Amino acid sequence: MHPYINNLSVDCVIFGFDNNTLNVLLTKRQLDDPETGEVIFTDYTVQGHHVLKGERINDAALRVLKDKTGLDNIYLEQFYTFGDTNRLHKERDQLWLKGKFPMMSDHVISVGYCSLVNSAKVQPDLQHQDTSWFPVDNLPLLGFDHETMIMMALEFLRDKIRKEPIGFELLPEKFTLTLLQNLYETVLGIKLDRRNFRKKVAQMKYIISLDEKQKGVAHKPAQVFIFSKDVYERTKKEKLDFSI
Amino acid sequence: MHPYINNLSVDCVIFGFDNNTLNVLLTKRQLDDPETGEVIFTDYTVQGHHVLKGERINDAALRVLKDKTGLDNIYLEQFYTFGDTNRLHKERDQLWLKGKFPMMSDHVISVGYCSLVNSAKVQPDLQHQDTSWFPVDNLPLLGFDHETMIMMALEFLRDKIRKEPIGFELLPEKFTLTLLQNLYETVLGIKLDRRNFRKKVAQMKYIISLDEKQKGVAHKPAQVFIFSKDVYERTKKEKLDFSI
DNA sequence: TGCTGTTGTGTATTTATTACACTAACTAAA
DNA sequence: TTTAGTTAGTGTAATAAATACACAACAGCA
């Protein structure tokens, strides 16, 4: 009797932003030969775990996040549920599961979550585990169906960031408009005109300038802004689009 | 040994459109006392079923659709996975499960699918089962967490229909612009200006007018249009929004 | 032949989007 | 202390999109 459900897991694709790179948090997976100690393979996976008996799946995702980053209260949203029968059937994955988790079902359904964090806050916890950031456009070899998973999470993020102000979850609380623009350019892979971007931001009442400037930079210091979710919720509008 | 997985199901929220109503397809659920034959309760549920062993969840959803509507090849998309521990714990639901499905887990995870159909095509199959259409704004008593499920599917539909041309899935292949406008007004619960609506549609190369008019109507007959997914895919554009 | 009900159309006004280049403010190095 | 280097911050004109609004054309039916 195990405390987890053997055919159900959650996987969190955790994104972080780093000035001009969008990163994913990945954990190294290494299988050694039990006799010789030789390394059979090494690859990476996103942060996942089986759901515990009596645990809500959303709580399972929060638990995984807390375990791997030390953070709670961060942006987290389901984006897709992976239920193909062969999603764990690559040779590496079968070796891994047979070797380490023989009690698991070989048809595990995984609920995928997309999470956005301010990566500065995550750093401290990275030491213990073989966990680190990889740029989304330069991923290492990945286990299971996690490459697909990351690509779908990224598409989810790109769709969502165009339509809702979730980008701020990736930034420090206080940010400059240049950083914000960088973020949009990086995530969406496009270039934006600075003046037009700032004109647009100026219309958004929920991006609020502080009486405070950047310090210690070798150029004109930028104005500092914060994002107010509260103001956003109270001023947002809907649009018709369906899409030309 | 049962052929299905006892803690995993799919539920399809099937929407149909009927000139000026948005409907959901629901099946009656009735529990009778096995001794007296007395009706213990009656309510409705969306179309769902457990996933079979060795079956992909998307295939399970297709199977449910085929079984309940006789249709394949229809619009179907995951919108959310329901994994709360108490989602089957209402009194009615427990009586039902204990009475009819004692072998099921009492923590069933359900993957919710949103499906859009041309309801004219579904009619024939409705006879056999206690299955019928209900307006989304006048739902009967619902079992399990299916009221939440329908509301989330509806929200998904409303979001999606603003941004992607999926409304056509709810219409006959050939439709008039007035019907199309009705659809948007009904689904979104707003009023649109006819001239502006048509101006917008005129820009969409993928809504194509036929050399054909409405027949047998006691007024000026309307032009008939079709939707081309192919043209859509090849002409669509992305926009930045993040949302004022 | 006229009544009813729905279709189809144009223009003017306001609002949003795009394209584009120079000065201001700070640090670091000479 | 001066200068060079670097990023911040700003406005306008042109084009495109959104909105508001009213009347004639066409078919069936009485």
Coordinates of C-alpha atoms (C1' of nucleotides) in Angstrom, one line a residue:
Chain A
M1 CA 0.0 0.0 0.0
H2 CA 1.5 3.3 -1.2
P3 CA 0.3 6.7 -0.2
Y4 CA 0.1 7.9 -3.8
I5 CA -2.3 7.0 -6.6
N6 CA -0.3 4.9 -9.0
N7 CA -1.8 6.1 -12.3
L8 CA -2.1 9.8 -11.7
S9 CA 0.5 12.5 -11.5
V10 CA 0.9 16.3 -11.9
D11 CA 3.8 17.9 -13.8
C12 CA 4.6 21.6 -13.4
V13 CA 6.3 23.4 -16.2
I14 CA 7.9 26.3 -14.3
F15 CA 9.0 29.3 -16.3
G16 CA 11.4 32.0 -15.2
F17 CA 12.6 35.1 -17.0
D18 CA 16.1 36.4 -16.9
N19 CA 16.5 39.7 -18.7
N20 CA 16.5 38.3 -22.1
T21 CA 15.9 34.6 -21.8
L22 CA 12.9 32.6 -20.9
N23 CA 13.9 29.5 -18.9
V24 CA 12.3 26.3 -17.7
L25 CA 13.2 24.7 -14.4
L26 CA 14.3 21.1 -15.0
T27 CA 15.6 18.3 -12.8
K28 CA 18.3 15.9 -13.8
R29 CA 17.4 12.2 -14.0
Q30 CA 20.2 9.7 -13.9
L31 CA 20.0 5.9 -14.0
D32 CA 23.0 3.9 -12.8
D33 CA 23.5 0.2 -13.3
P34 CA 22.9 -1.3 -9.8
E35 CA 25.8 -3.7 -10.2
T36 CA 28.6 -1.8 -11.9
G37 CA 27.5 1.7 -10.9
E38 CA 27.9 2.7 -14.5
V39 CA 25.7 5.5 -15.8
I40 CA 23.0 4.1 -18.1
F41 CA 21.6 7.4 -19.1
T42 CA 21.1 11.0 -18.0
D43 CA 18.4 13.3 -19.0
Y44 CA 16.0 15.9 -17.6
T45 CA 12.4 16.2 -16.6
V46 CA 10.0 18.9 -15.4
Q47 CA 8.9 19.0 -11.8
G48 CA 6.3 16.3 -11.2
H49 CA 5.0 13.9 -8.7
H50 CA 2.2 11.4 -8.3
V51 CA -1.0 12.6 -6.6
L52 CA -1.4 11.4 -3.1
K53 CA -4.5 9.5 -2.0
G54 CA -7.1 11.9 -0.8
E55 CA -5.2 14.9 -2.3
R56 CA -6.8 17.3 -4.8
I57 CA -4.8 17.6 -8.0
N58 CA -4.4 21.3 -7.6
D59 CA -3.0 20.7 -4.2
A60 CA -0.6 18.2 -5.6
A61 CA 0.7 20.8 -8.0
L62 CA 1.1 23.3 -5.2
R63 CA 2.9 20.7 -3.2
V64 CA 5.3 20.0 -6.1
L65 CA 6.0 23.7 -6.5
K66 CA 6.6 24.2 -2.8
D67 CA 9.0 21.2 -2.7
K68 CA 11.0 22.2 -5.8
T69 CA 11.1 26.0 -5.4
G70 CA 10.3 26.7 -1.8
L71 CA 7.7 29.1 -3.0
D72 CA 4.0 29.2 -2.5
N73 CA 1.5 31.8 -3.7
I74 CA 2.7 31.7 -7.2
Y75 CA 1.0 31.7 -10.6
L76 CA -0.1 28.2 -11.4
E77 CA -2.7 27.0 -14.0
Q78 CA -3.7 23.8 -15.6
F79 CA -3.0 23.8 -19.3
Y80 CA -3.5 20.2 -20.5
T81 CA -3.9 16.7 -19.3
F82 CA -1.7 14.1 -20.9
G83 CA -3.3 10.7 -21.2
D84 CA -1.7 8.9 -24.1
T85 CA -1.2 5.2 -23.5
N86 CA 2.4 5.3 -24.7
R87 CA 3.6 8.4 -23.0
L88 CA 6.0 6.5 -20.7
H89 CA 7.1 3.9 -23.2
K90 CA 10.4 5.2 -24.5
E91 CA 13.2 2.8 -23.7
R92 CA 14.9 5.1 -21.2
D93 CA 11.6 5.8 -19.5
Q94 CA 10.8 2.1 -19.1
L95 CA 14.2 1.3 -17.7
W96 CA 13.8 4.1 -15.3
L97 CA 10.3 3.1 -14.1
K98 CA 11.1 -0.6 -13.9
G99 CA 14.3 0.2 -12.0
K100 CA 12.9 2.8 -9.6
F101 CA 9.1 2.7 -9.5
P102 CA 8.0 -0.9 -10.3
M103 CA 4.8 -0.3 -8.4
M104 CA 3.5 2.4 -10.8
S105 CA 1.0 1.8 -13.5
D106 CA 2.4 2.0 -17.0
H107 CA -0.5 4.2 -18.1
V108 CA -0.1 7.2 -16.0
I109 CA -2.3 10.3 -16.7
S110 CA -0.6 13.5 -15.9
V111 CA -2.2 16.9 -15.4
G112 CA 0.1 19.6 -16.8
Y113 CA 0.4 22.9 -14.9
C114 CA 2.1 26.0 -16.2
S115 CA 3.7 28.1 -13.5
L116 CA 5.4 31.5 -13.6
V117 CA 7.9 32.6 -11.1
N118 CA 10.3 35.4 -10.4
S119 CA 13.4 33.3 -10.8
A120 CA 15.4 35.5 -8.4
K121 CA 13.3 34.1 -5.6
V122 CA 13.9 30.5 -6.6
Q123 CA 17.7 30.5 -6.6
P124 CA 18.4 29.6 -3.0
D125 CA 16.7 26.1 -3.2
L126 CA 18.4 25.0 -6.4
Q127 CA 21.6 23.9 -4.6
H128 CA 20.4 20.6 -3.0
Q129 CA 18.9 19.0 -6.0
D130 CA 20.1 18.6 -9.6
T131 CA 17.7 21.2 -10.6
S132 CA 18.5 24.2 -12.8
W133 CA 17.2 26.6 -15.4
F134 CA 17.4 25.9 -19.1
P135 CA 16.5 28.4 -21.9
V136 CA 13.3 27.2 -23.7
D137 CA 15.1 27.5 -27.0
N138 CA 18.0 25.3 -25.9
L139 CA 16.6 22.4 -23.9
P140 CA 18.6 19.4 -23.0
L141 CA 17.4 15.8 -23.6
L142 CA 14.1 15.3 -21.9
G143 CA 12.4 12.3 -20.4
F144 CA 8.9 11.0 -20.9
D145 CA 6.8 13.3 -23.0
H146 CA 8.2 16.3 -21.3
E147 CA 9.4 18.0 -24.5
T148 CA 5.9 18.1 -25.8
M149 CA 4.7 19.2 -22.4
I150 CA 7.1 22.1 -22.3
M151 CA 6.1 23.1 -25.9
M152 CA 2.5 23.0 -25.0
A153 CA 3.0 25.0 -21.9
L154 CA 5.0 27.6 -23.9
E155 CA 2.2 27.9 -26.4
F156 CA -0.3 28.3 -23.5
L157 CA 1.9 31.0 -22.0
R158 CA 2.2 32.8 -25.4
D159 CA -1.5 32.8 -25.9
K160 CA -2.2 33.8 -22.4
I161 CA 0.3 36.6 -22.2
R162 CA -1.2 38.3 -25.2
K163 CA -4.5 38.5 -23.6
E164 CA -4.0 38.7 -19.9
P165 CA -1.5 40.6 -17.8
I166 CA 0.3 37.5 -16.4
G167 CA 3.8 38.6 -17.5
F168 CA 4.3 40.4 -14.2
E169 CA 4.5 37.0 -12.5
L170 CA 7.9 36.5 -14.1
L171 CA 9.2 39.9 -13.0
P172 CA 10.4 41.3 -9.7
E173 CA 7.7 43.3 -8.0
K174 CA 9.3 46.5 -9.1
F175 CA 10.3 46.7 -12.8
T176 CA 11.2 49.2 -15.5
L177 CA 9.3 49.5 -18.7
T178 CA 12.3 48.3 -20.7
L179 CA 12.4 45.1 -18.7
L180 CA 8.7 44.6 -19.3
Q181 CA 9.1 45.2 -23.0
N182 CA 12.0 42.7 -23.0
L183 CA 9.8 40.2 -21.4
Y184 CA 7.1 40.5 -24.1
E185 CA 9.7 40.5 -26.9
T186 CA 11.4 37.4 -25.4
V187 CA 8.3 35.4 -24.7
L188 CA 6.6 36.2 -28.0
G189 CA 9.7 36.2 -30.1
I190 CA 8.9 39.6 -31.7
K191 CA 10.3 43.1 -31.7
L192 CA 8.2 46.0 -30.4
D193 CA 8.6 49.7 -30.9
R194 CA 9.5 51.4 -27.7
R195 CA 7.4 54.5 -28.0
N196 CA 4.3 52.6 -29.1
F197 CA 4.8 50.0 -26.3
R198 CA 5.0 52.8 -23.7
K199 CA 2.0 54.5 -25.2
K200 CA 0.0 51.3 -24.7
V201 CA 1.3 50.7 -21.2
A202 CA 0.3 54.3 -20.4
Q203 CA -3.3 53.4 -21.0
M204 CA -3.2 50.5 -18.6
K205 CA -4.2 51.9 -15.3
Y206 CA -3.0 48.8 -13.5
I207 CA 0.7 49.5 -14.4
I208 CA 1.6 52.1 -11.8
S209 CA 4.7 54.3 -11.7
L210 CA 6.4 54.7 -8.4
D211 CA 8.2 57.9 -7.2
E212 CA 11.4 55.9 -7.6
K213 CA 14.2 55.4 -10.1
Q214 CA 16.6 52.7 -10.9
K215 CA 19.9 53.0 -9.0
G216 CA 23.6 52.2 -9.8
V217 CA 23.2 51.9 -13.5
A218 CA 25.7 53.5 -15.9
H219 CA 23.1 55.4 -17.8
K220 CA 20.0 57.4 -17.3
P221 CA 18.1 55.6 -14.6
A222 CA 14.6 54.4 -15.5
Q223 CA 11.3 55.0 -13.7
V224 CA 10.2 52.0 -11.6
F225 CA 6.7 50.5 -11.9
I226 CA 4.5 48.0 -10.2
F227 CA 1.5 45.9 -11.4
S228 CA -1.8 46.0 -9.5
K229 CA -3.9 43.0 -10.0
D230 CA -6.6 44.6 -8.1
V231 CA -6.8 47.6 -10.4
Y232 CA -6.7 45.3 -13.4
E233 CA -9.7 43.3 -12.2
R234 CA -11.7 46.4 -11.7
T235 CA -10.9 48.1 -15.0
K236 CA -10.6 45.3 -17.6
K237 CA -12.7 45.2 -20.7
E238 CA -13.8 42.5 -23.1
K239 CA -13.4 42.7 -26.9
L240 CA -14.8 40.9 -29.8
D241 CA -12.2 39.6 -32.2
F242 CA -12.8 36.1 -33.7
S243 CA -10.0 36.6 -35.5
I244 CA -9.4 38.3 -38.8
Chain B
M1 CA -11.4 -7.3 -13.3
H2 CA -13.2 -4.6 -15.3
P3 CA -12.1 -3.2 -18.6
Y4 CA -12.1 0.4 -17.4
I5 CA -9.9 2.4 -15.2
N6 CA -11.7 2.9 -12.0
N7 CA -10.5 6.3 -11.0
L8 CA -10.4 8.1 -14.4
S9 CA -13.2 9.3 -16.6
V10 CA -13.9 11.8 -19.3
D11 CA -17.0 14.1 -19.4
C12 CA -18.1 15.8 -22.6
V13 CA -20.1 19.1 -22.4
I14 CA -21.8 19.1 -25.7
F15 CA -23.1 22.4 -26.9
G16 CA -25.7 22.9 -29.6
F17 CA -27.3 26.1 -31.1
D18 CA -30.8 26.5 -32.0
N19 CA -31.5 29.9 -33.7
N20 CA -31.5 31.8 -30.5
T21 CA -30.6 29.4 -27.7
L22 CA -27.4 27.8 -26.7
N23 CA -28.1 24.3 -25.4
V24 CA -26.3 21.5 -23.6
L25 CA -26.9 17.8 -24.2
L26 CA -27.8 16.1 -20.9
T27 CA -28.8 12.6 -19.9
K28 CA -31.3 11.8 -17.3
R29 CA -30.1 9.8 -14.2
Q30 CA -32.7 8.1 -12.1
L31 CA -32.2 5.9 -9.1
D32 CA -35.0 3.6 -8.0
D33 CA -35.3 1.7 -4.8
P34 CA -34.4 -1.9 -5.6
E35 CA -37.1 -3.2 -3.3
T36 CA -40.1 -0.9 -3.7
G37 CA -39.3 0.3 -7.2
E38 CA -39.9 3.9 -5.9
V39 CA -38.0 6.7 -7.5
I40 CA -35.3 7.9 -5.0
F41 CA -34.1 10.8 -7.2
T42 CA -33.9 12.1 -10.7
D43 CA -31.4 14.5 -12.1
Y44 CA -29.2 15.0 -15.2
T45 CA -25.5 14.7 -16.1
V46 CA -23.4 15.5 -19.0
Q47 CA -22.1 12.7 -21.3
G48 CA -19.3 10.9 -19.6
H49 CA -17.7 7.5 -19.2
H50 CA -14.7 5.9 -17.5
V51 CA -11.6 5.5 -19.6
L52 CA -10.9 2.0 -20.7
K53 CA -7.7 0.2 -19.9
G54 CA -5.2 0.9 -22.7
E55 CA -7.3 3.7 -24.1
R56 CA -6.1 7.3 -24.7
I57 CA -8.2 9.9 -22.9
N58 CA -8.8 11.7 -26.1
D59 CA -10.1 8.5 -27.7
A60 CA -12.3 7.9 -24.6
A61 CA -13.9 11.3 -25.3
L62 CA -14.4 10.5 -29.0
R63 CA -16.0 7.2 -28.0
V64 CA -18.4 9.0 -25.6
L65 CA -19.4 11.4 -28.4
K66 CA -19.9 8.7 -30.9
D67 CA -22.0 6.7 -28.4
K68 CA -24.2 9.6 -27.4
T69 CA -24.6 11.5 -30.6
G70 CA -23.7 9.1 -33.4
L71 CA -21.3 11.7 -34.7
D72 CA -17.6 11.6 -35.2
N73 CA -15.4 14.2 -36.7
I74 CA -16.7 17.0 -34.5
Y75 CA -15.1 19.8 -32.5
L76 CA -13.8 18.5 -29.3
E77 CA -11.3 20.1 -26.9
Q78 CA -10.1 19.5 -23.4
F79 CA -10.9 22.5 -21.2
Y80 CA -10.1 21.4 -17.6
T81 CA -9.4 18.4 -15.5
F82 CA -11.5 18.0 -12.4
G83 CA -9.7 16.4 -9.5
D84 CA -11.2 17.5 -6.3
T85 CA -11.5 14.8 -3.7
N86 CA -15.1 15.5 -2.9
R87 CA -16.5 15.9 -6.3
L88 CA -18.6 12.8 -6.1
H89 CA -19.6 13.2 -2.4
K90 CA -23.0 14.8 -2.6
E91 CA -25.6 12.5 -1.0
R92 CA -27.4 11.7 -4.3
D93 CA -24.1 10.9 -6.0
Q94 CA -23.0 8.5 -3.3
L95 CA -26.3 6.7 -3.4
W96 CA -26.0 6.4 -7.1
L97 CA -22.4 5.2 -7.1
K98 CA -22.9 2.7 -4.2
G99 CA -26.0 1.4 -5.9
K100 CA -24.8 1.1 -9.4
F101 CA -21.0 1.3 -9.5
P102 CA -19.7 -0.1 -6.2
M103 CA -16.4 -1.0 -7.9
M104 CA -15.4 2.6 -8.7
S105 CA -13.0 4.6 -6.7
D106 CA -14.6 7.4 -4.8
H107 CA -11.8 9.8 -6.0
V108 CA -12.4 9.8 -9.7
I109 CA -10.5 12.3 -11.8
S110 CA -12.4 13.5 -14.8
V111 CA -11.0 15.2 -17.9
G112 CA -13.6 17.7 -19.1
Y113 CA -14.1 18.2 -22.9
C114 CA -16.0 20.9 -24.6
S115 CA -17.7 19.8 -27.8
L116 CA -19.6 21.8 -30.4
V117 CA -22.1 20.2 -32.7
N118 CA -24.7 21.1 -35.3
S119 CA -27.7 20.0 -33.3
A120 CA -29.7 19.2 -36.4
K121 CA -27.4 16.3 -37.0
V122 CA -27.7 14.9 -33.5
Q123 CA -31.5 14.6 -33.3
P124 CA -32.0 11.0 -34.7
D125 CA -30.1 9.4 -31.9
L126 CA -31.8 11.1 -29.0
Q127 CA -34.8 8.7 -29.0
H128 CA -33.3 5.7 -27.4
Q129 CA -31.9 7.3 -24.3
D130 CA -33.2 9.8 -21.9
T131 CA -31.0 12.4 -23.5
S132 CA -32.1 15.9 -24.5
W133 CA -31.1 19.5 -25.0
F134 CA -31.4 22.1 -22.3
P135 CA -30.7 25.8 -22.6
V136 CA -27.6 26.8 -20.8
D137 CA -29.5 29.5 -19.0
N138 CA -32.2 27.1 -17.7
L139 CA -30.5 24.0 -16.6
P140 CA -32.2 21.2 -14.6
L141 CA -30.8 19.7 -11.4
L142 CA -27.4 18.3 -12.2
G143 CA -25.4 15.4 -10.7
F144 CA -21.8 15.3 -9.5
D145 CA -20.0 18.6 -10.1
H146 CA -21.5 18.9 -13.5
E147 CA -23.0 22.3 -13.0
T148 CA -19.5 23.7 -12.4
M149 CA -18.3 21.7 -15.3
I150 CA -20.9 23.2 -17.7
M151 CA -20.2 26.7 -16.4
M152 CA -16.5 26.2 -17.0
A153 CA -17.1 24.8 -20.4
L154 CA -19.3 27.8 -21.2
E155 CA -16.6 30.2 -20.1
F156 CA -14.1 28.3 -22.2
L157 CA -16.4 28.5 -25.2
R158 CA -17.0 32.3 -24.7
D159 CA -13.3 33.0 -24.4
K160 CA -12.5 30.9 -27.4
I161 CA -15.3 32.0 -29.7
R162 CA -14.1 35.6 -29.3
K163 CA -10.7 34.7 -30.5
E164 CA -11.1 31.8 -32.9
P165 CA -13.6 31.0 -35.6
I166 CA -15.1 27.9 -33.9
G167 CA -18.7 29.2 -33.9
F168 CA -19.3 27.6 -37.3
E169 CA -19.1 24.2 -35.6
L170 CA -22.5 25.0 -34.1
L171 CA -24.1 26.0 -37.4
P172 CA -25.2 24.1 -40.5
E173 CA -22.6 24.0 -43.2
K174 CA -24.5 26.8 -45.1
F175 CA -25.7 29.7 -43.0
T176 CA -26.8 33.3 -43.3
L177 CA -25.0 36.2 -41.8
T178 CA -28.0 36.9 -39.6
L179 CA -27.8 33.4 -38.2
L180 CA -24.1 33.9 -37.6
Q181 CA -24.7 37.2 -35.8
N182 CA -27.4 35.5 -33.7
L183 CA -25.0 32.9 -32.7
Y184 CA -22.4 35.4 -31.4
E185 CA -25.1 37.4 -29.7
T186 CA -26.5 34.3 -28.0
V187 CA -23.2 32.8 -26.9
L188 CA -21.7 36.0 -25.7
G189 CA -24.9 37.5 -24.4
I190 CA -24.4 40.8 -26.2
K191 CA -26.0 42.8 -28.9
L192 CA -24.1 43.6 -32.1
D193 CA -24.8 46.2 -34.8
R194 CA -25.8 44.5 -38.0
R195 CA -23.9 46.8 -40.4
N196 CA -20.7 46.7 -38.3
F197 CA -20.9 43.0 -37.9
R198 CA -21.2 42.5 -41.6
K199 CA -18.3 44.9 -42.2
K200 CA -16.2 42.8 -40.0
V201 CA -17.3 39.5 -41.6
A202 CA -16.5 41.0 -45.0
Q203 CA -12.8 41.3 -44.0
M204 CA -12.7 37.6 -43.1
K205 CA -11.7 35.9 -46.3
Y206 CA -12.6 32.5 -44.8
I207 CA -16.3 33.3 -44.7
I208 CA -17.3 32.8 -48.2
S209 CA -20.5 33.7 -49.9
L210 CA -22.1 31.2 -52.2
D211 CA -24.1 32.0 -55.4
E212 CA -27.2 30.9 -53.5
K213 CA -30.0 32.4 -51.5
Q214 CA -32.3 31.3 -48.7
K215 CA -35.5 29.7 -50.0
G216 CA -39.1 29.7 -48.8
V217 CA -38.9 32.5 -46.4
A218 CA -41.6 35.2 -46.3
H219 CA -39.1 38.0 -46.7
K220 CA -36.1 39.1 -48.7
P221 CA -34.0 35.9 -48.9
A222 CA -30.6 36.1 -47.4
Q223 CA -27.3 35.3 -49.1
V224 CA -25.8 31.9 -48.0
F225 CA -22.3 31.5 -46.7
I226 CA -19.8 28.8 -45.8
F227 CA -16.8 28.7 -43.6
S228 CA -13.4 27.6 -44.8
K229 CA -11.1 26.3 -42.1
D230 CA -8.4 26.0 -44.7
V231 CA -8.6 29.6 -45.8
Y232 CA -8.6 30.6 -42.1
E233 CA -5.4 28.7 -41.3
R234 CA -3.7 30.3 -44.2
T235 CA -4.7 33.9 -43.5
K236 CA -4.8 34.3 -39.8
K237 CA -2.9 37.0 -37.9
E238 CA -1.7 37.3 -34.3
K239 CA -2.3 40.4 -32.3
L240 CA -0.8 41.9 -29.1
D241 CA -3.3 42.9 -26.5
F242 CA -2.6 42.1 -22.8
S243 CA -5.5 43.6 -22.1
I244 CA -6.3 47.2 -21.6
Chain C
dT1 C1' -51.7 44.9 -54.9
dG2 C1' -50.4 46.0 -50.7
dC3 C1' -48.8 44.3 -46.0
dT4 C1' -45.2 42.1 -43.2
dG5 C1' -40.7 41.0 -42.0
dT6 C1' -36.0 40.5 -42.9
dT7 C1' -32.0 41.6 -45.8
dG8 C1' -28.5 44.6 -47.4
dT9 C1' -26.0 48.8 -47.6
dG10 C1' -22.7 53.9 -46.7
dT11 C1' -20.9 57.7 -44.3
dA12 C1' -19.1 60.5 -40.8
dT13 C1' -16.8 60.4 -36.2
dT14 C1' -14.0 58.6 -32.9
dT15 C1' -10.4 55.7 -31.4
dA16 C1' -6.4 52.8 -32.0
dT17 C1' -2.1 51.5 -34.5
dT18 C1' 1.9 52.3 -36.8
dA19 C1' 6.4 54.4 -38.2
dC20 C1' 10.0 57.2 -36.9
dA21 C1' 14.7 60.3 -34.3
dC22 C1' 16.5 63.2 -31.0
dT23 C1' 17.7 64.9 -26.2
dA24 C1' 18.4 63.7 -21.1
dA25 C1' 20.6 61.4 -17.3
dC26 C1' 23.8 58.6 -15.4
dT27 C1' 28.6 56.0 -14.8
dA28 C1' 33.2 55.0 -15.9
dA29 C1' 37.3 55.8 -18.0
dA30 C1' 40.6 59.0 -19.6
Chain D
dT1 C1' 36.9 67.4 -14.9
dT2 C1' 35.8 66.2 -19.3
dT3 C1' 34.4 62.9 -22.5
dA4 C1' 32.5 58.6 -24.2
dG5 C1' 29.2 55.2 -23.7
dT6 C1' 24.7 53.6 -22.7
dT7 C1' 19.9 53.5 -21.9
dA8 C1' 15.6 56.4 -20.8
dG9 C1' 12.1 59.2 -22.3
dT10 C1' 9.2 61.7 -25.5
dG11 C1' 5.5 63.6 -29.9
dT12 C1' 3.4 63.8 -34.3
dA13 C1' 1.5 62.6 -38.6
dA14 C1' -0.6 58.9 -41.4
dT15 C1' -3.2 54.9 -41.7
dA16 C1' -6.5 51.6 -40.1
dA17 C1' -10.2 50.0 -37.2
dA18 C1' -14.4 50.7 -34.4
dT19 C1' -18.7 52.8 -33.6
dA20 C1' -23.2 54.9 -34.4
dC21 C1' -27.0 55.3 -37.2
dA22 C1' -31.7 54.9 -41.2
dC23 C1' -33.8 53.5 -45.3
dA24 C1' -34.8 51.0 -49.7
dA25 C1' -35.1 46.0 -51.8
dC26 C1' -37.2 41.6 -51.9
dA27 C1' -40.0 37.5 -51.0
dG28 C1' -44.3 35.4 -49.3
dC29 C1' -48.9 35.8 -48.1
dA30 C1' -53.6 37.7 -47.6

